[in-house]
Amino acid sequence: MSERFDLIVLGAGSGGLSAAQSAARLGARVALFDPDALGGTCVNRGCVPKKAMWFAAQIADMHRLGAEIGFEASTPRLDWARFRALRDQYIAGIRDRYATRLGTAGIRVIAQAARLVASDTVLTDQGVEASAPHIVIATGASPRRLDLPGFELGMLSDQVFMLDAPPQHIAIVGAGYVAVEFACMMRGLGCRVDMLVREHLLTGFDRELVEALAVQMQAHGIRIVREARIESARGEPGRITLAASDGIEHGVYDAVLWAVGRVPNSGGLGLEALGVERDEAGHVLVDVGQNTSVPGVYAVGDVTDRRALTPVAVAAGRALAERLIGGQAQAKFDDPVIPSVVFSEPPMGAIGLTEQQARARYGDAVNVHTGRYTPLLWKVAGRSGQSVVKLLSVGEERKLVGIHVLGVGSDELLQGFAVAMHKGLYWRDLKSTIAIHPTAAEELLLLH
């Protein structure tokens, strides 16, 4: 017999939790299905453990910078076992808090995978059946696997967080934000790092800043090999050689990280039988209201083709619940002003359009304002690396359509600018605002 709910959510990651909790607060009876740990990728295998590792790498670099400005020199060594235990303890606390909140909200949590057998009914392999007028697919995405010889010798991003010790020499195959972030973190923690990329780093980010980041990565000792198309891996764990299509071999490495993108977890959900449309990559296709091609079935988060960012999934889940349960017919998430940060070294942040995107949309009406500077502390220490700030405005009114920052502190300083851009930010607003001196943020106000 099928138990009846007002809303069913498949997936307990950021988007699924947002939809479930928002709907419950609005009075809905909600069922949440997921065989994995609460919090999904972000909490368990993504944002949270990644940021913890990034902080560790930052601390290591601050030790080096301290020696450069006159502190007694010492070689910091991270106790990986202790770090991992503290990090995992923190993550376990997050999961516990989620469980408490879900229980308090009256949300029925079923730790099983479910598939759709009708547009209003789901079923698990253990025989649990539930139905609701609204079913939300929020099953997220997983690291892409390649069908090439020796692939199993390397690891995926999920497995990096299970390391008990840092590799001495690691190859990172890929050029996206996961590849760049791990390259910088591993290098910061003392590993030798080779990045093997097909073409450009960080497609989708502003090319000028990406190239400036690549220069700094290489200055930090990261070896970036472009036009490297890896066809196979051979050897044994701890001694891995990679072969490229041009006949060149790379290695020997004691670790390889495959960071070649992510694929949506849309298989095995019964979508084909129901006629839920997906794209060639497997993303569930949705409109601005998160509706799929089948009435009563919706999707949020990384399983869709929307921006794969936790806050985007959270906002989409909340808006969907407000529409379905809260009676707000116009509620939807459709905000082009989405801030994002690559936690590289140094970090790189962006809001809105890149220069390439802006010119494609607005042509010659685009105004570009770019500035470069060396952070004060780096200057004192004798470092020569430069930060880059870039503003893109449109027309005579010079409305801001893009803000891009590469440099220390960019991960924190951009949030306030995102609020301003969301409300409508113009060049004149920046020029009439008093800057905080001396800071990295003021560089955005001092451009000409």
GROMACS .gro file of C-alpha atoms in nm:
model
  448
    1MET     CA    1   0.000   0.000   0.000
    2SER     CA    2   0.135   0.341  -0.098
    3GLU     CA    3   0.176   0.605   0.170
    4ARG     CA    4   0.048   0.946   0.060
    5PHE     CA    5   0.239   1.273   0.096
    6ASP     CA    6   0.206   1.628  -0.033
    7LEU     CA    7   0.560   1.634  -0.171
    8ILE     CA    8   0.825   1.369  -0.239
    9VAL     CA    9   1.191   1.458  -0.286
   10LEU     CA   10   1.452   1.224  -0.432
   11GLY     CA   11   1.792   1.333  -0.304
   12ALA     CA   12   1.911   1.484   0.026
   13GLY     CA   13   2.170   1.722  -0.111
   14SER     CA   14   2.148   2.100  -0.109
   15GLY     CA   15   1.858   2.133  -0.353
   16GLY     CA   16   1.658   1.843  -0.213
   17LEU     CA   17   1.696   1.954   0.148
   18SER     CA   18   1.596   2.307   0.054
   19ALA     CA   19   1.280   2.192  -0.125
   20ALA     CA   20   1.186   1.948   0.151
   21GLN     CA   21   1.243   2.183   0.444
   22SER     CA   22   1.079   2.481   0.273
   23ALA     CA   23   0.773   2.273   0.188
   24ALA     CA   24   0.750   2.138   0.543
   25ARG     CA   25   0.767   2.490   0.688
   26LEU     CA   26   0.472   2.577   0.464
   27GLY     CA   27   0.271   2.290   0.610
   28ALA     CA   28   0.333   2.010   0.361
   29ARG     CA   29   0.372   1.644   0.453
   30VAL     CA   30   0.707   1.554   0.295
   31ALA     CA   31   0.898   1.234   0.222
   32LEU     CA   32   1.271   1.247   0.146
   33PHE     CA   33   1.445   0.951  -0.019
   34ASP     CA   34   1.825   0.912  -0.031
   35PRO     CA   35   2.050   0.611   0.048
   36ASP     CA   36   2.352   0.839   0.092
   37ALA     CA   37   2.457   1.067   0.377
   38LEU     CA   38   2.249   1.377   0.440
   39GLY     CA   39   2.396   1.686   0.278
   40GLY     CA   40   2.489   1.529  -0.054
   41THR     CA   41   2.804   1.622  -0.242
   42CYS     CA   42   2.848   1.970  -0.096
   43VAL     CA   43   2.867   1.861   0.266
   44ASN     CA   44   3.031   1.523   0.230
   45ARG     CA   45   3.247   1.527  -0.084
   46GLY     CA   46   3.254   1.885  -0.211
   47CYS     CA   47   3.228   2.239  -0.078
   48VAL     CA   48   3.286   2.170   0.291
   49PRO     CA   49   3.581   1.927   0.288
   50LYS     CA   50   3.730   2.118  -0.007
   51LYS     CA   51   3.718   2.448   0.180
   52ALA     CA   52   3.874   2.286   0.486
   53MET     CA   53   4.163   2.162   0.271
   54TRP     CA   54   4.192   2.506   0.109
   55PHE     CA   55   4.224   2.664   0.454
   56ALA     CA   56   4.500   2.417   0.538
   57ALA     CA   57   4.686   2.514   0.220
   58GLN     CA   58   4.636   2.883   0.303
   59ILE     CA   59   4.785   2.833   0.648
   60ALA     CA   60   5.086   2.660   0.494
   61ASP     CA   61   5.137   2.952   0.256
   62MET     CA   62   5.104   3.202   0.540
   63HIS     CA   63   5.387   3.019   0.718
   64ARG     CA   64   5.602   3.068   0.409
   65LEU     CA   65   5.497   3.431   0.377
   66GLY     CA   66   5.572   3.485   0.745
   67ALA     CA   67   5.928   3.368   0.691
   68GLU     CA   68   5.959   3.604   0.395
   69ILE     CA   69   5.865   3.908   0.606
   70GLY     CA   70   6.091   3.821   0.897
   71PHE     CA   71   5.937   3.559   1.122
   72GLU     CA   72   6.158   3.271   1.228
   73ALA     CA   73   6.156   3.023   0.944
   74SER     CA   74   6.001   2.682   1.001
   75THR     CA   75   5.873   2.411   0.773
   76PRO     CA   76   5.508   2.340   0.857
   77ARG     CA   77   5.397   1.979   0.826
   78LEU     CA   78   5.030   1.894   0.823
   79ASP     CA   79   4.928   1.597   1.036
   80TRP     CA   80   4.687   1.460   0.777
   81ALA     CA   81   4.535   1.204   1.013
   82ARG     CA   82   4.449   1.471   1.271
   83PHE     CA   83   4.326   1.713   1.005
   84ARG     CA   84   4.106   1.447   0.848
   85ALA     CA   85   3.962   1.347   1.186
   86LEU     CA   86   3.876   1.709   1.276
   87ARG     CA   87   3.727   1.773   0.933
   88ASP     CA   88   3.519   1.456   0.940
   89GLN     CA   89   3.400   1.536   1.292
   90TYR     CA   90   3.280   1.876   1.172
   91ILE     CA   91   3.100   1.720   0.874
   92ALA     CA   92   2.936   1.458   1.097
   93GLY     CA   93   2.804   1.746   1.308
   94ILE     CA   94   2.644   1.902   1.001
   95ARG     CA   95   2.472   1.575   0.916
   96ASP     CA   96   2.348   1.540   1.273
   97ARG     CA   97   2.201   1.889   1.263
   98TYR     CA   98   2.027   1.812   0.936
   99ALA     CA   99   1.877   1.496   1.086
  100THR     CA  100   1.752   1.689   1.387
  101ARG     CA  101   1.594   1.961   1.173
  102LEU     CA  102   1.429   1.709   0.943
  103GLY     CA  103   1.287   1.524   1.241
  104THR     CA  104   1.163   1.843   1.402
  105ALA     CA  105   0.999   1.945   1.074
  106GLY     CA  106   0.817   1.612   1.055
  107ILE     CA  107   0.983   1.513   0.728
  108ARG     CA  108   0.982   1.138   0.668
  109VAL     CA  109   1.338   1.036   0.574
  110ILE     CA  110   1.375   0.703   0.394
  111ALA     CA  111   1.741   0.602   0.354
  112GLN     CA  112   1.677   0.416   0.029
  113ALA     CA  113   1.703   0.494  -0.341
  114ALA     CA  114   1.368   0.540  -0.510
  115ARG     CA  115   1.255   0.543  -0.871
  116LEU     CA  116   0.945   0.682  -1.034
  117VAL     CA  117   0.689   0.421  -1.140
  118ALA     CA  118   0.427   0.686  -1.222
  119SER     CA  119   0.423   1.064  -1.230
  120ASP     CA  120   0.291   1.062  -0.873
  121THR     CA  121   0.445   0.743  -0.730
  122VAL     CA  122   0.792   0.621  -0.632
  123LEU     CA  123   0.913   0.277  -0.531
  124THR     CA  124   1.233   0.149  -0.369
  125ASP     CA  125   1.402  -0.186  -0.428
  126GLN     CA  126   1.307  -0.275  -0.070
  127GLY     CA  127   0.940  -0.235  -0.157
  128VAL     CA  128   0.869   0.103   0.003
  129GLU     CA  129   0.609   0.285  -0.206
  130ALA     CA  130   0.498   0.646  -0.169
  131SER     CA  131   0.287   0.886  -0.372
  132ALA     CA  132   0.235   1.260  -0.393
  133PRO     CA  133   0.100   1.514  -0.642
  134HIS     CA  134   0.450   1.665  -0.662
  135ILE     CA  135   0.779   1.476  -0.700
  136VAL     CA  136   1.112   1.661  -0.701
  137ILE     CA  137   1.423   1.503  -0.855
  138ALA     CA  138   1.731   1.635  -0.672
  139THR     CA  139   1.977   1.349  -0.711
  140GLY     CA  140   2.278   1.565  -0.798
  141ALA     CA  141   2.582   1.462  -1.001
  142SER     CA  142   2.893   1.245  -0.969
  143PRO     CA  143   3.252   1.265  -1.098
  144ARG     CA  144   3.282   1.156  -1.460
  145ARG     CA  145   3.458   0.827  -1.530
  146LEU     CA  146   3.646   0.767  -1.854
  147ASP     CA  147   3.649   0.445  -2.053
  148LEU     CA  148   4.024   0.423  -2.100
  149PRO     CA  149   4.283   0.160  -2.004
  150GLY     CA  150   4.417   0.199  -1.653
  151PHE     CA  151   4.156   0.448  -1.538
  152GLU     CA  152   4.116   0.254  -1.213
  153LEU     CA  153   4.476   0.338  -1.117
  154GLY     CA  154   4.376   0.698  -1.053
  155MET     CA  155   4.125   0.847  -0.815
  156LEU     CA  156   3.822   1.075  -0.838
  157SER     CA  157   3.769   1.392  -0.639
  158ASP     CA  158   3.561   1.204  -0.380
  159GLN     CA  159   3.860   0.987  -0.295
  160VAL     CA  160   4.103   1.274  -0.237
  161PHE     CA  161   3.930   1.342   0.094
  162MET     CA  162   4.007   0.988   0.210
  163LEU     CA  163   4.385   1.023   0.174
  164ASP     CA  164   4.581   0.952   0.489
  165ALA     CA  165   4.892   1.127   0.358
  166PRO     CA  166   4.973   1.369   0.075
  167PRO     CA  167   5.110   1.227  -0.250
  168GLN     CA  168   5.462   1.337  -0.333
  169HIS     CA  169   5.394   1.383  -0.704
  170ILE     CA  170   5.039   1.397  -0.841
  171ALA     CA  171   4.902   1.433  -1.193
  172ILE     CA  172   4.569   1.609  -1.225
  173VAL     CA  173   4.392   1.539  -1.552
  174GLY     CA  174   4.137   1.809  -1.626
  175ALA     CA  175   4.097   2.184  -1.655
  176GLY     CA  176   3.778   2.274  -1.471
  177TYR     CA  177   3.734   2.429  -1.129
  178VAL     CA  178   3.775   2.095  -0.950
  179ALA     CA  179   4.108   2.034  -1.125
  180VAL     CA  180   4.234   2.387  -1.061
  181GLU     CA  181   4.129   2.391  -0.696
  182PHE     CA  182   4.291   2.057  -0.616
  183ALA     CA  183   4.606   2.153  -0.806
  184CYS     CA  184   4.646   2.466  -0.597
  185MET     CA  185   4.560   2.296  -0.267
  186MET     CA  186   4.793   2.003  -0.327
  187ARG     CA  187   5.075   2.235  -0.425
  188GLY     CA  188   5.012   2.451  -0.121
  189LEU     CA  189   5.044   2.144   0.098
  190GLY     CA  190   5.381   2.055  -0.049
  191CYS     CA  191   5.301   1.816  -0.335
  192ARG     CA  192   5.459   1.831  -0.679
  193VAL     CA  193   5.172   1.889  -0.920
  194ASP     CA  194   5.137   1.838  -1.294
  195MET     CA  195   4.815   1.957  -1.458
  196LEU     CA  196   4.742   1.784  -1.787
  197VAL     CA  197   4.480   1.981  -1.980
  198ARG     CA  198   4.336   1.951  -2.328
  199GLU     CA  199   4.298   2.320  -2.402
  200HIS     CA  200   4.198   2.612  -2.179
  201LEU     CA  201   4.167   2.625  -1.803
  202LEU     CA  202   3.832   2.714  -1.652
  203THR     CA  203   3.609   2.745  -1.955
  204GLY     CA  204   3.325   2.982  -1.871
  205PHE     CA  205   3.537   3.223  -1.667
  206ASP     CA  206   3.686   3.545  -1.802
  207ARG     CA  207   3.983   3.452  -2.022
  208GLU     CA  208   4.204   3.743  -1.914
  209LEU     CA  209   4.179   3.651  -1.547
  210VAL     CA  210   4.214   3.280  -1.616
  211GLU     CA  211   4.541   3.335  -1.798
  212ALA     CA  212   4.663   3.558  -1.515
  213LEU     CA  213   4.576   3.280  -1.272
  214ALA     CA  214   4.766   3.027  -1.484
  215VAL     CA  215   5.077   3.247  -1.465
  216GLN     CA  216   5.055   3.256  -1.086
  217MET     CA  217   4.990   2.882  -1.061
  218GLN     CA  218   5.303   2.814  -1.262
  219ALA     CA  219   5.500   3.063  -1.051
  220HIS     CA  220   5.394   2.859  -0.746
  221GLY     CA  221   5.545   2.550  -0.904
  222ILE     CA  222   5.245   2.388  -1.071
  223ARG     CA  223   5.343   2.243  -1.409
  224ILE     CA  224   5.065   2.301  -1.663
  225VAL     CA  225   5.087   2.084  -1.974
  226ARG     CA  226   4.846   2.198  -2.245
  227GLU     CA  227   4.722   1.998  -2.544
  228ALA     CA  228   4.763   1.682  -2.339
  229ARG     CA  229   4.505   1.424  -2.440
  230ILE     CA  230   4.550   1.130  -2.207
  231GLU     CA  231   4.462   0.793  -2.359
  232SER     CA  232   4.574   0.545  -2.097
  233ALA     CA  233   4.737   0.487  -1.760
  234ARG     CA  234   4.964   0.199  -1.669
  235GLY     CA  235   5.168   0.077  -1.378
  236GLU     CA  236   5.052   0.009  -1.027
  237PRO     CA  237   4.922   0.220  -0.737
  238GLY     CA  238   5.204   0.449  -0.634
  239ARG     CA  239   5.383   0.424  -0.971
  240ILE     CA  240   5.158   0.544  -1.253
  241THR     CA  241   5.253   0.654  -1.603
  242LEU     CA  242   5.011   0.839  -1.830
  243ALA     CA  243   5.024   0.812  -2.210
  244ALA     CA  244   4.897   1.094  -2.432
  245SER     CA  245   4.769   1.079  -2.788
  246ASP     CA  246   5.083   1.247  -2.923
  247GLY     CA  247   5.296   0.959  -2.796
  248ILE     CA  248   5.440   1.153  -2.503
  249GLU     CA  249   5.438   0.980  -2.166
  250HIS     CA  250   5.395   1.166  -1.837
  251GLY     CA  251   5.509   1.041  -1.499
  252VAL     CA  252   5.597   0.843  -1.302
  253TYR     CA  253   5.337   0.966  -1.047
  254ASP     CA  254   5.247   0.824  -0.711
  255ALA     CA  255   4.889   0.951  -0.757
  256VAL     CA  256   4.658   1.056  -1.040
  257LEU     CA  257   4.339   1.257  -1.002
  258TRP     CA  258   4.083   1.238  -1.280
  259ALA     CA  259   3.899   1.572  -1.271
  260VAL     CA  260   3.726   1.552  -1.607
  261GLY     CA  261   3.383   1.687  -1.523
  262ARG     CA  262   3.068   1.561  -1.357
  263VAL     CA  263   2.766   1.369  -1.484
  264PRO     CA  264   2.407   1.401  -1.359
  265ASN     CA  265   2.267   1.118  -1.145
  266SER     CA  266   1.962   1.072  -1.365
  267GLY     CA  267   1.992   0.703  -1.451
  268GLY     CA  268   1.786   0.436  -1.283
  269LEU     CA  269   1.511   0.679  -1.180
  270GLY     CA  270   1.248   0.556  -1.424
  271LEU     CA  271   1.257   0.879  -1.624
  272GLU     CA  272   1.268   0.716  -1.967
  273ALA     CA  273   0.949   0.521  -1.912
  274LEU     CA  274   0.766   0.832  -1.796
  275GLY     CA  275   0.894   1.045  -2.082
  276VAL     CA  276   1.089   1.292  -1.869
  277GLU     CA  277   1.318   1.466  -2.118
  278ARG     CA  278   1.694   1.481  -2.071
  279ASP     CA  279   1.976   1.625  -2.278
  280GLU     CA  280   2.257   1.423  -2.435
  281ALA     CA  281   2.464   1.447  -2.116
  282GLY     CA  282   2.174   1.314  -1.908
  283HIS     CA  283   2.067   1.641  -1.743
  284VAL     CA  284   1.698   1.659  -1.664
  285LEU     CA  285   1.556   1.944  -1.871
  286VAL     CA  286   1.355   2.204  -1.679
  287ASP     CA  287   1.200   2.543  -1.745
  288VAL     CA  288   1.238   2.854  -1.524
  289GLY     CA  289   0.986   2.704  -1.282
  290GLN     CA  290   1.187   2.377  -1.247
  291ASN     CA  291   0.910   2.190  -1.432
  292THR     CA  292   1.014   1.886  -1.635
  293SER     CA  293   0.831   1.768  -1.947
  294VAL     CA  294   0.598   1.559  -1.727
  295PRO     CA  295   0.340   1.745  -1.514
  296GLY     CA  296   0.388   1.688  -1.143
  297VAL     CA  297   0.759   1.604  -1.181
  298TYR     CA  298   1.022   1.869  -1.112
  299ALA     CA  299   1.403   1.884  -1.083
  300VAL     CA  300   1.652   2.108  -0.905
  301GLY     CA  301   2.027   2.121  -0.858
  302ASP     CA  302   2.311   1.951  -1.041
  303VAL     CA  303   2.089   1.686  -1.199
  304THR     CA  304   1.962   1.969  -1.423
  305ASP     CA  305   2.164   2.178  -1.670
  306ARG     CA  306   2.158   2.487  -1.446
  307ARG     CA  307   2.470   2.630  -1.282
  308ALA     CA  308   2.619   2.359  -1.060
  309LEU     CA  309   2.643   2.572  -0.746
  310THR     CA  310   2.503   2.497  -0.401
  311PRO     CA  311   2.331   2.836  -0.355
  312VAL     CA  312   2.163   2.798  -0.695
  313ALA     CA  313   2.021   2.459  -0.596
  314VAL     CA  314   1.908   2.597  -0.259
  315ALA     CA  315   1.736   2.898  -0.417
  316ALA     CA  316   1.566   2.682  -0.682
  317GLY     CA  317   1.441   2.434  -0.420
  318ARG     CA  318   1.304   2.708  -0.198
  319ALA     CA  319   1.127   2.886  -0.486
  320LEU     CA  320   0.975   2.560  -0.606
  321ALA     CA  321   0.832   2.484  -0.260
  322GLU     CA  322   0.690   2.836  -0.235
  323ARG     CA  323   0.511   2.786  -0.566
  324LEU     CA  324   0.387   2.430  -0.513
  325ILE     CA  325   0.299   2.449  -0.144
  326GLY     CA  326   0.296   2.818  -0.053
  327GLY     CA  327   0.061   2.924  -0.331
  328GLN     CA  328   0.305   3.180  -0.476
  329ALA     CA  329   0.227   3.119  -0.841
  330GLN     CA  330   0.506   3.343  -0.971
  331ALA     CA  331   0.782   3.207  -0.746
  332LYS     CA  332   1.082   3.092  -0.949
  333PHE     CA  333   1.459   3.118  -0.950
  334ASP     CA  334   1.577   3.302  -1.260
  335ASP     CA  335   1.860   3.532  -1.151
  336PRO     CA  336   2.138   3.607  -1.402
  337VAL     CA  337   2.351   3.772  -1.131
  338ILE     CA  338   2.511   3.461  -0.985
  339PRO     CA  339   2.839   3.505  -0.795
  340SER     CA  340   3.090   3.221  -0.789
  341VAL     CA  341   3.445   3.164  -0.668
  342VAL     CA  342   3.722   2.927  -0.770
  343PHE     CA  343   3.919   2.847  -0.454
  344SER     CA  344   4.251   2.854  -0.630
  345GLU     CA  345   4.571   3.021  -0.513
  346PRO     CA  346   4.498   3.305  -0.529
  347PRO     CA  347   4.118   3.272  -0.539
  348MET     CA  348   3.925   3.400  -0.839
  349GLY     CA  349   3.568   3.530  -0.822
  350ALA     CA  350   3.310   3.635  -1.076
  351ILE     CA  351   2.965   3.793  -1.090
  352GLY     CA  352   2.762   3.817  -1.408
  353LEU     CA  353   2.900   3.808  -1.761
  354THR     CA  354   3.255   3.749  -1.879
  355GLU     CA  355   3.397   3.991  -2.135
  356GLN     CA  356   3.341   3.730  -2.406
  357GLN     CA  357   2.977   3.683  -2.305
  358ALA     CA  358   2.916   4.056  -2.271
  359ARG     CA  359   3.054   4.131  -2.619
  360ALA     CA  360   2.848   3.850  -2.769
  361ARG     CA  361   2.535   4.002  -2.615
  362TYR     CA  362   2.601   4.378  -2.632
  363GLY     CA  363   2.872   4.419  -2.897
  364ASP     CA  364   3.048   4.754  -2.905
  365ALA     CA  365   2.833   4.890  -2.621
  366VAL     CA  366   3.057   4.707  -2.371
  367ASN     CA  367   3.300   4.914  -2.163
  368VAL     CA  368   3.595   4.728  -2.009
  369HIS     CA  369   3.779   4.857  -1.703
  370THR     CA  370   4.079   4.651  -1.587
  371GLY     CA  371   4.336   4.710  -1.316
  372ARG     CA  372   4.634   4.517  -1.179
  373TYR     CA  373   4.809   4.558  -0.847
  374THR     CA  374   5.035   4.370  -0.608
  375PRO     CA  375   4.873   4.309  -0.265
  376LEU     CA  376   5.033   4.514   0.009
  377LEU     CA  377   5.159   4.217   0.212
  378TRP     CA  378   5.306   4.056  -0.097
  379LYS     CA  379   5.478   4.382  -0.181
  380VAL     CA  380   5.631   4.402   0.167
  381ALA     CA  381   5.751   4.043   0.133
  382GLY     CA  382   5.904   4.108  -0.206
  383ARG     CA  383   5.661   3.897  -0.403
  384SER     CA  384   5.577   4.019  -0.752
  385GLY     CA  385   5.251   3.841  -0.830
  386GLN     CA  386   4.964   4.063  -0.935
  387SER     CA  387   4.596   4.064  -0.858
  388VAL     CA  388   4.352   4.158  -1.134
  389VAL     CA  389   4.019   4.340  -1.109
  390LYS     CA  390   3.787   4.383  -1.405
  391LEU     CA  391   3.453   4.557  -1.449
  392LEU     CA  392   3.224   4.529  -1.751
  393SER     CA  393   2.959   4.793  -1.809
  394VAL     CA  394   2.715   4.859  -2.091
  395GLY     CA  395   2.610   5.174  -2.276
  396GLU     CA  396   2.625   5.538  -2.182
  397GLU     CA  397   2.466   5.467  -1.846
  398ARG     CA  398   2.740   5.211  -1.781
  399LYS     CA  399   2.530   4.957  -1.599
  400LEU     CA  400   2.754   4.686  -1.452
  401VAL     CA  401   2.703   4.344  -1.613
  402GLY     CA  402   3.021   4.173  -1.494
  403ILE     CA  403   3.267   4.192  -1.205
  404HIS     CA  404   3.576   3.972  -1.197
  405VAL     CA  405   3.852   3.958  -0.935
  406LEU     CA  406   4.166   3.748  -0.911
  407GLY     CA  407   4.354   3.790  -0.588
  408VAL     CA  408   4.377   3.750  -0.213
  409GLY     CA  409   4.040   3.812  -0.049
  410SER     CA  410   3.833   3.794  -0.366
  411ASP     CA  411   3.629   3.509  -0.221
  412GLU     CA  412   3.498   3.735   0.056
  413LEU     CA  413   3.488   4.080  -0.100
  414LEU     CA  414   3.256   3.991  -0.389
  415GLN     CA  415   2.944   3.906  -0.187
  416GLY     CA  416   2.853   4.270  -0.120
  417PHE     CA  417   2.907   4.360  -0.483
  418ALA     CA  418   2.672   4.076  -0.579
  419VAL     CA  419   2.396   4.234  -0.370
  420ALA     CA  420   2.454   4.567  -0.542
  421MET     CA  421   2.450   4.412  -0.889
  422HIS     CA  422   2.132   4.226  -0.804
  423LYS     CA  423   1.967   4.560  -0.728
  424GLY     CA  424   2.116   4.733  -1.032
  425LEU     CA  425   2.469   4.875  -1.008
  426TYR     CA  426   2.613   5.154  -1.223
  427TRP     CA  427   2.965   5.287  -1.277
  428ARG     CA  428   2.864   5.615  -1.115
  429ASP     CA  429   2.764   5.429  -0.797
  430LEU     CA  430   3.115   5.292  -0.761
  431LYS     CA  431   3.280   5.625  -0.832
  432SER     CA  432   3.067   5.806  -0.572
  433THR     CA  433   3.135   5.550  -0.296
  434ILE     CA  434   3.408   5.604  -0.038
  435ALA     CA  435   3.666   5.326  -0.046
  436ILE     CA  436   3.811   5.144   0.255
  437HIS     CA  437   4.187   5.194   0.244
  438PRO     CA  438   4.409   5.000   0.219
  439THR     CA  439   4.210   4.694   0.107
  440ALA     CA  440   4.176   4.472  -0.196
  441ALA     CA  441   3.808   4.571  -0.228
  442GLU     CA  442   3.890   4.937  -0.291
  443GLU     CA  443   4.060   4.845  -0.617
  444LEU     CA  444   3.716   4.797  -0.771
  445LEU     CA  445   3.628   5.155  -0.684
  446LEU     CA  446   3.952   5.306  -0.810
  447LEU     CA  447   3.939   5.184  -1.170
  448HIS     CA  448   3.936   5.435  -1.454
   0.00000   0.00000   0.00000
